[in-house]
Structures are given as C-alpha cells and as structure tokens.
Short mmCIF file of C-alpha atoms and ligand atoms in Angstrom, two decimals:
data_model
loop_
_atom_site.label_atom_id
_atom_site.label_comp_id
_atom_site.label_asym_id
_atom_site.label_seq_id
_atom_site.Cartn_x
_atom_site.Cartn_y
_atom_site.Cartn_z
CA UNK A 938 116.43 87.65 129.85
CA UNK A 939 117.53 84.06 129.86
CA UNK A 940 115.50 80.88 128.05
CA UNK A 941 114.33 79.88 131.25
CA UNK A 942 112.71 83.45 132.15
CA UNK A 943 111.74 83.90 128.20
CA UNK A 944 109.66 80.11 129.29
CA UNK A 945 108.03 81.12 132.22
CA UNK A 946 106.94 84.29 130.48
CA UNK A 947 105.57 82.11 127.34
CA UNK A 948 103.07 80.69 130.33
CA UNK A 949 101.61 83.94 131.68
CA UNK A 950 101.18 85.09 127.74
CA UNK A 951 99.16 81.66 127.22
CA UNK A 952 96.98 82.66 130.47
CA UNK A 953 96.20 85.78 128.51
CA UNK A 954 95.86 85.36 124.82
CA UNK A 955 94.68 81.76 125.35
CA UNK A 956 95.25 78.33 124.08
CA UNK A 957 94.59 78.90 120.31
CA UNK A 958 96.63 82.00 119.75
CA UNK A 959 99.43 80.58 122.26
CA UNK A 960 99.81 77.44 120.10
CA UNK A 961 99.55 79.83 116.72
CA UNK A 962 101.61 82.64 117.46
CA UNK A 963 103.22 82.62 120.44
CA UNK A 964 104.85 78.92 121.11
CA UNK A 965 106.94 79.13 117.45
CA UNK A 966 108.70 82.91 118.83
CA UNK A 967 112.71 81.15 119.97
CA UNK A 968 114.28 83.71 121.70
CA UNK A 969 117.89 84.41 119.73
CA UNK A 970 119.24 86.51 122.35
CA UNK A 971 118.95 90.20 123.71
CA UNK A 972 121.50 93.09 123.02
CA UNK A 973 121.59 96.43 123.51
CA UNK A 974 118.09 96.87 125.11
CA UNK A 975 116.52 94.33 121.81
CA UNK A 976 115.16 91.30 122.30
CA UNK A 977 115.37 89.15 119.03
CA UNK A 978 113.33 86.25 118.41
CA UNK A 979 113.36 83.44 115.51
CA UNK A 980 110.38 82.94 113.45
CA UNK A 981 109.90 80.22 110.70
CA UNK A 982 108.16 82.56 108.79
CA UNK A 983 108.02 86.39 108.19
CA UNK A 984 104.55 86.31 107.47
CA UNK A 985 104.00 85.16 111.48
CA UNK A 986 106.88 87.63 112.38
CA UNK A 987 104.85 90.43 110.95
CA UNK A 988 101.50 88.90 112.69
CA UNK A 989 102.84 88.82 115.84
CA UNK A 990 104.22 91.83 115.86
CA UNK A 991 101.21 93.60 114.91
CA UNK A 992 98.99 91.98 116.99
CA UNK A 993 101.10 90.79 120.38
CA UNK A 994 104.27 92.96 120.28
CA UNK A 995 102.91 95.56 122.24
CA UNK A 996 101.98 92.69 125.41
CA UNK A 997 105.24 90.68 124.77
CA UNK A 998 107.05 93.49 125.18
CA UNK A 999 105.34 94.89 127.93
CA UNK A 1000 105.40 91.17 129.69
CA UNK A 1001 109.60 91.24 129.22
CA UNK A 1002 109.56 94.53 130.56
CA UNK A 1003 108.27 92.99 134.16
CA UNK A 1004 111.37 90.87 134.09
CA UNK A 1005 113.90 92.67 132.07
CA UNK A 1006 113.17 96.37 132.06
CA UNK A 1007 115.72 97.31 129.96
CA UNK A 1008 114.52 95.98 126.91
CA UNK A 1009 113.01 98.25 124.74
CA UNK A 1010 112.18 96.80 121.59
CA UNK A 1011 111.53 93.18 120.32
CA UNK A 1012 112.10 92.22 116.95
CA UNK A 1013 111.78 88.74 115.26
CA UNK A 1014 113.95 87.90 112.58
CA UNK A 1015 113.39 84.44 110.02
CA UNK A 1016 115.70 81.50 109.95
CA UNK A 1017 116.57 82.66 106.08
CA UNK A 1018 117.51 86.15 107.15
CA UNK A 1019 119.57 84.73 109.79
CA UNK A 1020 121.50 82.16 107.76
CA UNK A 1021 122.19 84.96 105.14
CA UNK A 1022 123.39 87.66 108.07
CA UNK A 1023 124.88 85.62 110.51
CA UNK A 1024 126.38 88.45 112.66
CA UNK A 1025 123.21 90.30 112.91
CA UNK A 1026 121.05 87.35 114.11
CA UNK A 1027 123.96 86.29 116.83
CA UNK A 1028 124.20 90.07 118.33
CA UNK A 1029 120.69 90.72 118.01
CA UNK A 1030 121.55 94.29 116.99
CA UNK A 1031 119.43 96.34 114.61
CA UNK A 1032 119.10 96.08 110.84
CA UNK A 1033 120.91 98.11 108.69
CA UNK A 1034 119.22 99.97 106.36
CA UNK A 1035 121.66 98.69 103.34
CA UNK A 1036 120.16 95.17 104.33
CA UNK A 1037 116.37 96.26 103.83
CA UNK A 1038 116.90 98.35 100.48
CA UNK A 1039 118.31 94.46 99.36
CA UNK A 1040 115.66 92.84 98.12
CA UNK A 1041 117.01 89.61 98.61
CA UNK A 1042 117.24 89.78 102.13
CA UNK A 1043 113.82 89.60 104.37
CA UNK A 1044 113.37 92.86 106.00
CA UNK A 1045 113.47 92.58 109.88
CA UNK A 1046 110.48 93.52 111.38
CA UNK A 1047 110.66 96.23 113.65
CA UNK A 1048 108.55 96.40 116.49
CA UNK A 1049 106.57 99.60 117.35
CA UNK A 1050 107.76 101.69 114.46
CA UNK A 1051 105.66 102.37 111.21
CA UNK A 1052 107.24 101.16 107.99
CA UNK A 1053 110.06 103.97 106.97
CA UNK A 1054 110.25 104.10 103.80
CA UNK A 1055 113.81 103.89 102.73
CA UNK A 1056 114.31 106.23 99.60
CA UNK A 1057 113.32 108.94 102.15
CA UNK A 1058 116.86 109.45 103.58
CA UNK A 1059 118.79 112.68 104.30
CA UNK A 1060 120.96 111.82 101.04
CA UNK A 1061 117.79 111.93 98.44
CA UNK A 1062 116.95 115.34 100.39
CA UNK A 1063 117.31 117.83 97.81
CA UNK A 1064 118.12 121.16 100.15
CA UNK A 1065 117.19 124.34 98.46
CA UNK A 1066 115.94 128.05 100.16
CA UNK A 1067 112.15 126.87 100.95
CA UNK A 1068 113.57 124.19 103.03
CA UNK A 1069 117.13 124.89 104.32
CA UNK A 1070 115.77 125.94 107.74
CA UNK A 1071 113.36 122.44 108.31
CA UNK A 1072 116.32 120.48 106.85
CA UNK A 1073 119.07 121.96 109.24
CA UNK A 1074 116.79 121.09 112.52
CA UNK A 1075 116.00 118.03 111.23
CA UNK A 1076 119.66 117.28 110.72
CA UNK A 1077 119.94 118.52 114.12
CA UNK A 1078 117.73 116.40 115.75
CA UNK A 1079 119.23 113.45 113.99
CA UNK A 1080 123.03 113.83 115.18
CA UNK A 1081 121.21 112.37 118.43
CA UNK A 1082 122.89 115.30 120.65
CA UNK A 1083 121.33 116.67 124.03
CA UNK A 1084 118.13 117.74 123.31
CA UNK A 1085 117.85 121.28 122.32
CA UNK A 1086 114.35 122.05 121.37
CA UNK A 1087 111.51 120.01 122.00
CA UNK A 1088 109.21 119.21 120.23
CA UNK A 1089 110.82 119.96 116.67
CA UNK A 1090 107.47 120.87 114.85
CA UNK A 1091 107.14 120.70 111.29
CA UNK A 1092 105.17 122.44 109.02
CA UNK A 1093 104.10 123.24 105.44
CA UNK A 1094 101.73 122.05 102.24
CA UNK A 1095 100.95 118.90 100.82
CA UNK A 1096 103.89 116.99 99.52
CA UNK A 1097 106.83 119.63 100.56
CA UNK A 1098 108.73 117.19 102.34
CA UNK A 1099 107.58 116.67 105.96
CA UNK A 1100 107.31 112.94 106.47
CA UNK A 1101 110.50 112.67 104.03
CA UNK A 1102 112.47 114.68 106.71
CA UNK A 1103 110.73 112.55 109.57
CA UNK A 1104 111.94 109.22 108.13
CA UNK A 1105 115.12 110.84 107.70
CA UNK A 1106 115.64 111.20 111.13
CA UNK A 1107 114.19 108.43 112.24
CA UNK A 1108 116.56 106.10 109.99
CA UNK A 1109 119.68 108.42 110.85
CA UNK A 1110 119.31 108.61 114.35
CA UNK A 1111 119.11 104.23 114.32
CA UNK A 1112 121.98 103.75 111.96
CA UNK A 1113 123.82 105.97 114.48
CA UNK A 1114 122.59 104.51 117.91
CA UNK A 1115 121.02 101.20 117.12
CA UNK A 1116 119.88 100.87 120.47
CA UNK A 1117 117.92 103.75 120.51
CA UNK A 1118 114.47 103.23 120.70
CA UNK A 1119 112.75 105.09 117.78
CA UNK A 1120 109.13 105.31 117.48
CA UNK A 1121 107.94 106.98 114.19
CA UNK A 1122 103.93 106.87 113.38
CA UNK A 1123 100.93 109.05 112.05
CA UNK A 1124 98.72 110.84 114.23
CA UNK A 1125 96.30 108.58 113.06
CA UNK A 1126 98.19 105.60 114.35
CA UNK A 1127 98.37 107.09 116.71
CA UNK A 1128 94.80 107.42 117.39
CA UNK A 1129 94.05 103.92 116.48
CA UNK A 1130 96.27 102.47 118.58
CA UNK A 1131 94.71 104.37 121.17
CA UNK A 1132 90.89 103.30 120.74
CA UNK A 1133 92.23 100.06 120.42
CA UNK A 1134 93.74 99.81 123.93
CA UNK A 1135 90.81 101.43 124.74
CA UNK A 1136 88.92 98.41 123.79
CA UNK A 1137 91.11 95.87 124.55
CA UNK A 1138 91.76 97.19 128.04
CA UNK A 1139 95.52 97.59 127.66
CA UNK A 1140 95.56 101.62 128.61
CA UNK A 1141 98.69 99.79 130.86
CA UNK A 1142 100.42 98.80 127.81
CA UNK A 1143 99.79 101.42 125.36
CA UNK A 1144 101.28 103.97 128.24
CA UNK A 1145 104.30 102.45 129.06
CA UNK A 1146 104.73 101.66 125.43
CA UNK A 1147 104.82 105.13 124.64
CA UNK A 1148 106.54 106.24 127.80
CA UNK A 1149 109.23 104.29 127.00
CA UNK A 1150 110.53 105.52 123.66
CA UNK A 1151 113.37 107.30 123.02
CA UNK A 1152 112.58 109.35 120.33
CA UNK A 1153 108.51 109.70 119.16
CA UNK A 1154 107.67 110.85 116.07
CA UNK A 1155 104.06 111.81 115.54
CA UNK A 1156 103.15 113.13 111.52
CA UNK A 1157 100.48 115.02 110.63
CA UNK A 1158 98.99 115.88 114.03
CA UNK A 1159 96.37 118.21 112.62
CA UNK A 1160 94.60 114.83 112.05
CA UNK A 1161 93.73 114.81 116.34
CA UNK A 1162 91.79 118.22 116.22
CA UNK A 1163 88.41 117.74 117.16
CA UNK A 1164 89.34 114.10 118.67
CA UNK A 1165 89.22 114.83 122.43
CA UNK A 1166 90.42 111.90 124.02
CA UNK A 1167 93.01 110.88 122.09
CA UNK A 1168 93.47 114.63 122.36
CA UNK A 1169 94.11 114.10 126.32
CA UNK A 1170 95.87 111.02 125.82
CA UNK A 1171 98.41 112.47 123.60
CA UNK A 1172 99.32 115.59 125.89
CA UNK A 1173 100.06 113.30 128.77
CA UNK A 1174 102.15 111.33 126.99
CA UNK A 1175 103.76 114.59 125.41
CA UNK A 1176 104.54 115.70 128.97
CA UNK A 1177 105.50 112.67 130.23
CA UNK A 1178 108.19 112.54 127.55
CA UNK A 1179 109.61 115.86 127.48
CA UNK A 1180 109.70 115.42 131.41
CA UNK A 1181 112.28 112.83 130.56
CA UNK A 1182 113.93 114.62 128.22
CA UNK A 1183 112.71 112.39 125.25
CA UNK A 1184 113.26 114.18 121.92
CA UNK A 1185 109.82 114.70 120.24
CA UNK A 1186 108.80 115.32 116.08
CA UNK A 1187 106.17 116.42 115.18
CA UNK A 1188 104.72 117.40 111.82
CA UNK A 1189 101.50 119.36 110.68
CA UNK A 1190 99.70 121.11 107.87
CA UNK A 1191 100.18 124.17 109.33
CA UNK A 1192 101.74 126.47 112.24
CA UNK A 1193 100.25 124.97 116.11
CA UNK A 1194 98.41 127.93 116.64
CA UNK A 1195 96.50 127.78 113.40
CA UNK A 1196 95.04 123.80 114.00
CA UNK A 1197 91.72 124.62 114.67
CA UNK A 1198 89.68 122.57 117.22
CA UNK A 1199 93.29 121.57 118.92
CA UNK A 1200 93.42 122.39 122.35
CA UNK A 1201 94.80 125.65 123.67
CA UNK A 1202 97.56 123.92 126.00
CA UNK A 1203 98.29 121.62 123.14
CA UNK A 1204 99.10 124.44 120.79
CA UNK A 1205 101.24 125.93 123.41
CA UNK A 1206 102.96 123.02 124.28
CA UNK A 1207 103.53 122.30 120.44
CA UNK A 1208 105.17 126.11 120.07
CA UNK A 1209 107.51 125.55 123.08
CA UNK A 1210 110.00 124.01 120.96
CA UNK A 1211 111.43 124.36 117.50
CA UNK A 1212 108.28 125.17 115.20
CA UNK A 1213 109.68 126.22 111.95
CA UNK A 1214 108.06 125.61 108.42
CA UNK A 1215 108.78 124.65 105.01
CA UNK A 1216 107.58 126.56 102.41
CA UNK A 1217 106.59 126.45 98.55
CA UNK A 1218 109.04 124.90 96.30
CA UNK A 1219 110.38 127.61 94.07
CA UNK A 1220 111.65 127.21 90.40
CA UNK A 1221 115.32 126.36 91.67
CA UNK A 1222 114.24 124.04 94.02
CA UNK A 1223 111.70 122.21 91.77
CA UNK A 1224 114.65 122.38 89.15
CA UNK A 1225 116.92 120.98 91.83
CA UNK A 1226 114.87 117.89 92.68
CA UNK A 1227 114.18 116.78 88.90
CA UNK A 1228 117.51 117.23 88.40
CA UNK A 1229 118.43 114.44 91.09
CA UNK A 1230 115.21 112.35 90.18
CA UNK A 1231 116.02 112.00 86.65
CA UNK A 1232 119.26 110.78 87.38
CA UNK A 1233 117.78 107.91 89.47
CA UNK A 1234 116.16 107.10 86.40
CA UNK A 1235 118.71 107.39 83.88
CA UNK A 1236 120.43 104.38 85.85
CA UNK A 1237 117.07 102.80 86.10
CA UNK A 1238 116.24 103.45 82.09
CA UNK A 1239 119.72 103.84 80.47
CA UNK A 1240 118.60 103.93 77.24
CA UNK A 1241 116.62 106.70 77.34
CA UNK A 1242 117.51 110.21 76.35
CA UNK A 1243 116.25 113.19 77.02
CA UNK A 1244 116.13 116.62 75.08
CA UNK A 1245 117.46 119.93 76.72
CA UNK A 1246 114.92 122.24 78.36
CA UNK A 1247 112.71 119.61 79.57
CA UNK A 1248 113.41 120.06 83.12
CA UNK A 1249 113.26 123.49 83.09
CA UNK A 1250 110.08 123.14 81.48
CA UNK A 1251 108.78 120.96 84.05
CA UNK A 1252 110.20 123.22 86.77
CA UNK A 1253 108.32 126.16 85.91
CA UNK A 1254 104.73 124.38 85.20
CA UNK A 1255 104.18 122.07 87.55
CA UNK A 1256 102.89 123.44 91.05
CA UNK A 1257 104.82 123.34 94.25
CA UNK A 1258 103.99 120.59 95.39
CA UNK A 1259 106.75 117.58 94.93
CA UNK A 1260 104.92 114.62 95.04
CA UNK A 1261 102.67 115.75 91.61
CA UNK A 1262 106.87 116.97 90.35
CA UNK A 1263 107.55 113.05 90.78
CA UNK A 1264 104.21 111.59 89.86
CA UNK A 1265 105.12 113.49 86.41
CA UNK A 1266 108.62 112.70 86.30
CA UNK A 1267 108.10 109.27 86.97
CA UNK A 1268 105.08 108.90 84.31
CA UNK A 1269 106.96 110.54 81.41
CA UNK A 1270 109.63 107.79 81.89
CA UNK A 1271 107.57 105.35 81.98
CA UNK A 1272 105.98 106.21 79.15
CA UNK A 1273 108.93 106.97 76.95
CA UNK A 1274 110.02 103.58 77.88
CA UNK A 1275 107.24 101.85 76.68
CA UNK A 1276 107.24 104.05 72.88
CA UNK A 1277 110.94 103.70 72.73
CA UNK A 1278 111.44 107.72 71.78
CA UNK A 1279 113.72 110.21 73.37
CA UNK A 1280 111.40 112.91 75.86
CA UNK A 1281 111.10 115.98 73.78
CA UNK A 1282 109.32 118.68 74.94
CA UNK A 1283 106.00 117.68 72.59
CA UNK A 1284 106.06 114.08 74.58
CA UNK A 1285 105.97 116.21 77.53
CA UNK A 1286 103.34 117.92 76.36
CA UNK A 1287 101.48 114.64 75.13
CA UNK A 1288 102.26 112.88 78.06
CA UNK A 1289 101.34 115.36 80.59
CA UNK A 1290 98.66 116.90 79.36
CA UNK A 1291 96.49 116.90 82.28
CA UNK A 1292 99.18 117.17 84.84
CA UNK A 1293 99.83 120.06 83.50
CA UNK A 1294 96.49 121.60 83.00
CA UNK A 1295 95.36 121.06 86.85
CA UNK A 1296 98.82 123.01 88.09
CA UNK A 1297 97.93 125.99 85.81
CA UNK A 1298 98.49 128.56 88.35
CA UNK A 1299 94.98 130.10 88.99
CA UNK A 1300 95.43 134.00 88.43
CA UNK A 1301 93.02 136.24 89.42
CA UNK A 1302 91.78 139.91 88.05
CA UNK A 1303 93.20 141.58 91.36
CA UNK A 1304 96.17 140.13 90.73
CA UNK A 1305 96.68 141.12 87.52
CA UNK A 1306 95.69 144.73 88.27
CA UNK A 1307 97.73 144.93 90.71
CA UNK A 1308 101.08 144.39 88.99
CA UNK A 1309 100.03 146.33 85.59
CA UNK A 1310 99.09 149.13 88.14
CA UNK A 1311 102.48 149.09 89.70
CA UNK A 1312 104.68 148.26 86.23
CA UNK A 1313 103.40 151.26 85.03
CA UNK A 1314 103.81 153.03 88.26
CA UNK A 1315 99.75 154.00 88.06
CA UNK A 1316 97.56 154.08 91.44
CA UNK A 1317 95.15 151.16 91.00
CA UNK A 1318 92.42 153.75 91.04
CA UNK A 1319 93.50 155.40 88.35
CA UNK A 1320 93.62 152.12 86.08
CA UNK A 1321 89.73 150.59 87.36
CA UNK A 1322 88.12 154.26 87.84
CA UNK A 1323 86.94 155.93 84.45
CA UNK A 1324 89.80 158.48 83.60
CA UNK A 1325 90.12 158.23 80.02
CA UNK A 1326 93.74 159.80 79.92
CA UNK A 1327 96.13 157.54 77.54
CA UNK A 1328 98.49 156.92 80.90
CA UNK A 1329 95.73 155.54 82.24
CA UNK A 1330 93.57 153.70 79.03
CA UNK A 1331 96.45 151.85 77.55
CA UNK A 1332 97.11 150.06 80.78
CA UNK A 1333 94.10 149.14 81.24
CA UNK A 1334 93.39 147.43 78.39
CA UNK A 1335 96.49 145.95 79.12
CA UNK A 1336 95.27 144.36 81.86
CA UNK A 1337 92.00 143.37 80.03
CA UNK A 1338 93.77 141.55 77.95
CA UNK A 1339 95.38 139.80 80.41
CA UNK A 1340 92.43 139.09 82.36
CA UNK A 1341 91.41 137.62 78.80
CA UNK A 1342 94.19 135.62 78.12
CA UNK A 1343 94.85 134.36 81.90
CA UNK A 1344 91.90 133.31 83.97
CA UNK A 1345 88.19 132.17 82.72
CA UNK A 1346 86.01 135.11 83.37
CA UNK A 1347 84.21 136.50 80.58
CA UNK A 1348 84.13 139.80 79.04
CA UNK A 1349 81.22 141.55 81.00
CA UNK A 1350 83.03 139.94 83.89
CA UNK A 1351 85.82 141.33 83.71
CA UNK A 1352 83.90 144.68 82.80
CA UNK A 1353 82.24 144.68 85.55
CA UNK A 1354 85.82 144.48 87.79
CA UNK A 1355 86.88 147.49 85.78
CA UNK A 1356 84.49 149.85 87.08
CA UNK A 1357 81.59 148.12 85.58
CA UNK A 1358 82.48 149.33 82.01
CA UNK A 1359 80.47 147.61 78.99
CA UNK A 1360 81.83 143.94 77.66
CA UNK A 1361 82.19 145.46 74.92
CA UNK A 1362 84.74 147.82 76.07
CA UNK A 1363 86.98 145.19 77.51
CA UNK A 1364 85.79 143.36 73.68
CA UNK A 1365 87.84 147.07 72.23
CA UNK A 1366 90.78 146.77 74.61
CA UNK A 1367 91.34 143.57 74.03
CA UNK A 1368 91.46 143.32 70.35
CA UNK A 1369 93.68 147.16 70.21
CA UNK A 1370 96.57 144.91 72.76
CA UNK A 1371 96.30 142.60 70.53
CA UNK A 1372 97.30 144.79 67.20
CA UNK A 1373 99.76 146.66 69.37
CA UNK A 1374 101.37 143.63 70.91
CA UNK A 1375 102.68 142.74 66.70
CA UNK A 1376 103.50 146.06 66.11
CA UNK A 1377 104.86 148.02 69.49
CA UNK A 1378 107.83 146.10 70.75
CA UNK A 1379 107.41 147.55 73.92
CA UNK A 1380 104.12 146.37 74.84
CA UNK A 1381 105.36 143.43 73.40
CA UNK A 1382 107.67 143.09 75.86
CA UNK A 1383 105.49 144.41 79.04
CA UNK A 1384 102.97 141.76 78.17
CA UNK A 1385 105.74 139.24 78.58
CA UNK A 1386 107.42 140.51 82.18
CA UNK A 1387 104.04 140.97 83.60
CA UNK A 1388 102.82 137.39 82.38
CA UNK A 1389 106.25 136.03 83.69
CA UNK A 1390 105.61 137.66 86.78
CA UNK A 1391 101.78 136.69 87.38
CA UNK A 1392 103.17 133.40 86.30
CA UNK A 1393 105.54 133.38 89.61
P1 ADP B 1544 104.50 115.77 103.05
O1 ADP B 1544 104.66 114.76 104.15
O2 ADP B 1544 104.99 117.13 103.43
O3 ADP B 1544 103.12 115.81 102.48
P2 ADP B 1544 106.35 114.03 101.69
O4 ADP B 1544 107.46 114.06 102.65
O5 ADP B 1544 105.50 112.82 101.66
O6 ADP B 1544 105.43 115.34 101.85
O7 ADP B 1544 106.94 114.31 100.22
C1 ADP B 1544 106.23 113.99 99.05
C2 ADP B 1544 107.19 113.41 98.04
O8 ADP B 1544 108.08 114.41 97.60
C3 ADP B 1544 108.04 112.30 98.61
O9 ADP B 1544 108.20 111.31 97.63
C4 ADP B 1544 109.36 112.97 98.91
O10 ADP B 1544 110.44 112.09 98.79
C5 ADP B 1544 109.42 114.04 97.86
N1 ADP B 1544 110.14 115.24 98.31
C6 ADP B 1544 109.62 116.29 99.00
N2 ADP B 1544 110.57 117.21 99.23
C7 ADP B 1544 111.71 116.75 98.68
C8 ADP B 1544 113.05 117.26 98.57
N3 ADP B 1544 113.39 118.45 99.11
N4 ADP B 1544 113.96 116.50 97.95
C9 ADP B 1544 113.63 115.32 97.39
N5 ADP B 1544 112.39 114.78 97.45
C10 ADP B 1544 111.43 115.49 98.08
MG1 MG B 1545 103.28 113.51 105.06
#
C-alpha cells in the first residue's frame, strides 16, 4: 500500500465515519510502512492508538484489504516507541514480547487480538501429571507445523491453566512467525463483537475479519450455549476456517459433549479434533508451582525468608485450583513484607486463615464409610447394618468418629446414616475412639491413614 493509496483510502473512511471522527481519529493515523502482511501506522498518542483500534480497526483494515489484500493486521505504534525502537518502527514487524514486559517502552497495540497477558508464557508453565497431556498439544500447536488436529479443545476446572496455555500459544506461535496472523479472544468477545456488527451493519467486516486469521483462539466457549445466533455465527466461521486449514483453540469448562444447550453439530464439530483435558492439580503439582512462584518472589522481596515446610503445607491445604494457590502465595508475601517477619507456618496460619478454611476439602459420611469399610476389609453392610460382632463395632465407631471429627453433621445425623442407630450411640463410639486412639497405637495409626486418605 503506498501513501498515495493509504490517501485515497483516508477519503472513503471520511465518507463513512464522517467529518468529526475523520478529523479525531482518523486524519492523525501516518502510515509508517507495511511488512510482512502488517500495516503500521504512527500515532501521537497511545491513548488514540488504542481508540482507534478499538473502535475503527476492524473497517480500516477491512478498507486496506480492498486495495492490498495481503495485509492482515494493522497496528499503530507512538512516535516515543518509535524513537526508542528504531528498527521495529522502520520494518513494521511485530513487537517482541521482551519489549512489552519493559515497562518503559509503550506497548504496541495489536489489532484484533485480546490483551495476552505476558507472565502466561510456556516458560512460567509448571508441567506436572494433571497437565502433561494439554501442555504437550499445546506445545504442539505452537511449533506452528501443518495442522494436525483441529480444533485443539481444552478442558478442565476453574483456574487449572486453560487460558495460561492459550496465551502461551498465542505469544509462541508470533515470536516464531511474526507475520502470522493470531487472533486470541473470549467467547464472550466473541459474542460482543458479534451483536455489535449486528448493529452496526458490518456482518461484511466482522466475516472477513474472522475469515482471515491465521490462527483463532476462542476461550471459554461454554459461555455461547443457549446463545443461538452467535451460536450459528460461530459454526460458520468454524467451518470456514478449518476449510482453509486455519488452526483453531478452543477452551471450555468441560468435555464438548457435556456443554449443555450447545448445538449437536457444534459439539461434534468441537470433538473432531484434539479434545483432551486437564485435570485437578495434585499435591506434586501444587508443590511444583509454589515452588516456582515463590522464587519469583524471592527476587521480587529479597529480604524475606521463609521457614521449611511452608510449601508443603500450602500444597496439601489449599484446593486444586491454582489461581486461589497464587492468590495465597501472593498475599502471605505481601503481608510478611509489610510486618517485616520471616513466614512461619503460624503466619501462614494467621495470614490465611480464611483461605484456608473455604478449601477444607468437604468430606462426606459415604465417603468415609467407604474407606473404613475397605481398610478393614469389611462389606459396607456389615459396618452400617446392626451386627454387633467386635469386627464389625470397632469400625464403626471408627468411622463415627470420623464423621465427628470431619464434616458438620450432628450426632443423630450421623446416627441416622448408620442404620438409624440412637445419637447417643454414635455419642458412645465416639468418646470409646477417642480413649483408644491415646492408648491403642494401632488405631492410632488407622485414624491417621484413613484421615490422610479422605484428606486426598
Ligand atoms: P483457567 O483459564 O483454566 O480458569 P488460568 O489459565 O487463568 O485458568 O490459570 C489461573 C492462574 O493459575 C493463572 O495465573 C495461571 O498462570 C496459573 N496457573 C495455572 N496452571 C498453572 C501451571 N501449570 N503453572 C503455572 N501457573 C499456572
Ligand atoms: Mg480462563
């Protein structure tokens, strides 16, 4: 695209967004040049880089497209991040992500993409069992080979990692092929973007926009069930990508075929690729993660020391899911900082307090019948039904104890799961585990392997 055509289009965008937003927005964008399929432009300020390209990047685009097809982003850059990265601004090629994580220099603004966030990288990806599989198609999908499976679909809980492993891609696959058009946003974006064009009457623009990505990301698509046009809209453009051989993403809360209110050919369209999940953190992973966290924070807070079994502590009482493991980590830092005092495990205690109350795993009776039942190799039967043999009794009251000491139902409660015997029956059994459990090392030490193992 040269200055003159770059002109001429300037004309036809002040036909359509009209005189005041021409002179605002549009008449300050100088183009710097176009490389590798991006268009750069100057702004004087980042503030009106950002504006434009959240409000007009989609039709400038789309209007550069009529002359120069093969453009397939824009991006605007400021005069100060130019002066500062010469190179960059003259070649018009893509940021690198070691110039965004400086804070000094202006980030460029990307059209079409959502903000990645930038700690989310394969490198802070700590790879343990519950993930390996997720993490080695995601890696996959980022060495930007031949497309093998599409869509990859993601899937798993809360805070295990999904949009972490999306960015990850998304920032590999453009530090390897800057050219490659990357498009990386939420199903809800998604969504909005949509009812927007709807509204606007750009259906042109928002199709060829998304026809003509490279890569498209699209995270937590669950969010679409139940929304029937966008529904429609985003299985055309689905097809019309994988018909090109575009490599797709996706993530959900769980497995296609269990999104309820999604369309059947959706689902099966979603399970024609890759679908695999990622699943509860486990002690070694949790472990694992802290372990990488806290040394991000011992650069970050030098001074601060920390006692041994803290971590492991951590590990085993905080649920799976990572972004509460982080909230924590990051909060008992914080708060050490301020007191000045090396993290013990009663700081921990202090500090956490409620943290660690909500992720108290939740155990119920038929849980903890179950295992007593099978560590003392009893039928389940045996242990509720009202058999009064000692094989039977003492594990029973075992397990009322338990039940007792490990969820919040009260006695006649838990009498009544146990073969709706009297509260004060469970009251006996209860009190005799207790007297055994100082003077029987063995139930001593079944009380602690079952607890351990109800604990998970
Ligand atoms: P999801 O999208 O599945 O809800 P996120 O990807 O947002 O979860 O992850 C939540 C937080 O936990 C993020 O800060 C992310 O960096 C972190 N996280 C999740 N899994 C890992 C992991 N395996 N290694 C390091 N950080 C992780
Ligand atoms: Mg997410």
């Amino acid at each position: 695209m040269t200055q003159e055509q770059w002109g001429q289009l300037k004309q036809r965008l002040l036909n359509t967004v009209g005189k005041n937003n021409y002179t605002n927005w549009i008449e300050p964008l100088e183009l710097s040049g176009v490389k590798d399929g991006v268009a750069t432009f100057n702004v004087p300020t980042s503030f009106l880089g950002n504006y434009v390209s959240q409000n007009f990047g989609d039709l400038i685009l789309y209007q550069v497209n009529s002359i120069a097809p093969e453009i397939r982003r824009i991006q605007f850059r400021t005069a100060a991040s130019t002066a500062r990265d010469p190179e960059a601004a003259k070649s018009g090629a893509a940021p690198q992500r070691s110039a965004q994580a400086n804070n000094n220099t202006e980030p460029d603004i990307r059209h079409n993409t959502a903000p990645l966030d930038e700690r989310f990288t394969f490198d802070t990806f700590v790879v343990g069992k519950p993930n390996e599989l997720a993490h080695a198609a995601a890696k996959r999908v980022a060495e930007g080979g031949p497309v093998t499976f599409n869509p990859l679909f993601l899937y798993g809980g809360v805070g295990l990692g999904k949009t972490h492993l999306m960015h990850a891609i998304a920032w590999e696959l453009t530090s390897r092929q800057p050219e490659l058009s990357v498009l990386y946003l939420s199903a809800e974006q998604f969504m909005y973007r949509f009812v927007q064009a709807l509204r606007d009457r750009k259906m042109m623009d928002f199709k060829e926009m998304f026809r003509s990505v490279d890569v498209l990301m699209v995270d937590d698509v669950q969010f679409i069930a139940g929304k029937e046009s966008t529904q429609e809209e985003f299985f055309h453009t689905f097809n019309a990508l994988v018909d090109q051989n575009k490599q797709i993403v996706i993530s959900g809360d769980r497995a296609p075929g269990e999104i309820e209110n999604l369309e059947d050919r959706i689902k099966s369209r979603l399970q024609c690729g890759l679908v695999v999940d990622l699943h509860p953190t486990d002690y070694e992973l949790r472990l694992g993660i802290l372990q990488s966290k806290c040394e991000q924070y011992s650069r970050q807070y030098p001074d601060l020391r920390m006692s041994d079994g803290v971590l492991e502590f951590l590990a085993h009482r905080i649920s799976t899911n990572v972004r509460v493991l982080e909230g924590a980590l990051t909060r008992l830092f914080a708060f050490a900082s301020l007191v000045g005092h090396e993290i013990t495990l009663e700081l921990t205690q202090d500090c956490l307090a409620d943290i660690l109350r909500a992720s108290e795993r939740k155990v119920s009776v038929e849980e903890i019948q179950r295992q007593v039942a099978d560590h003392y190799n009893i039928r389940l039967s045996d242990m509720i039904g009202p058999k009064r043999l000692r094989s039977f009794a003492r594990p029973r009251q075992v397990a009322m104890y338990l039940c007792k000491q490990m969820t919040s139902r009260s006695l006649p409660e838990i009498g009544r799961r146990f073969g709706g015997r009297d509260h004060t029956t469970v009251m006996h059994g209860v009190r005799r585990i207790d007297e055994l459990r100082a003077q029987d090392a063995q139930i001593a030490e079944d009380l602690e392997i079952l607890r351990r193992t109800l604990e998970g």
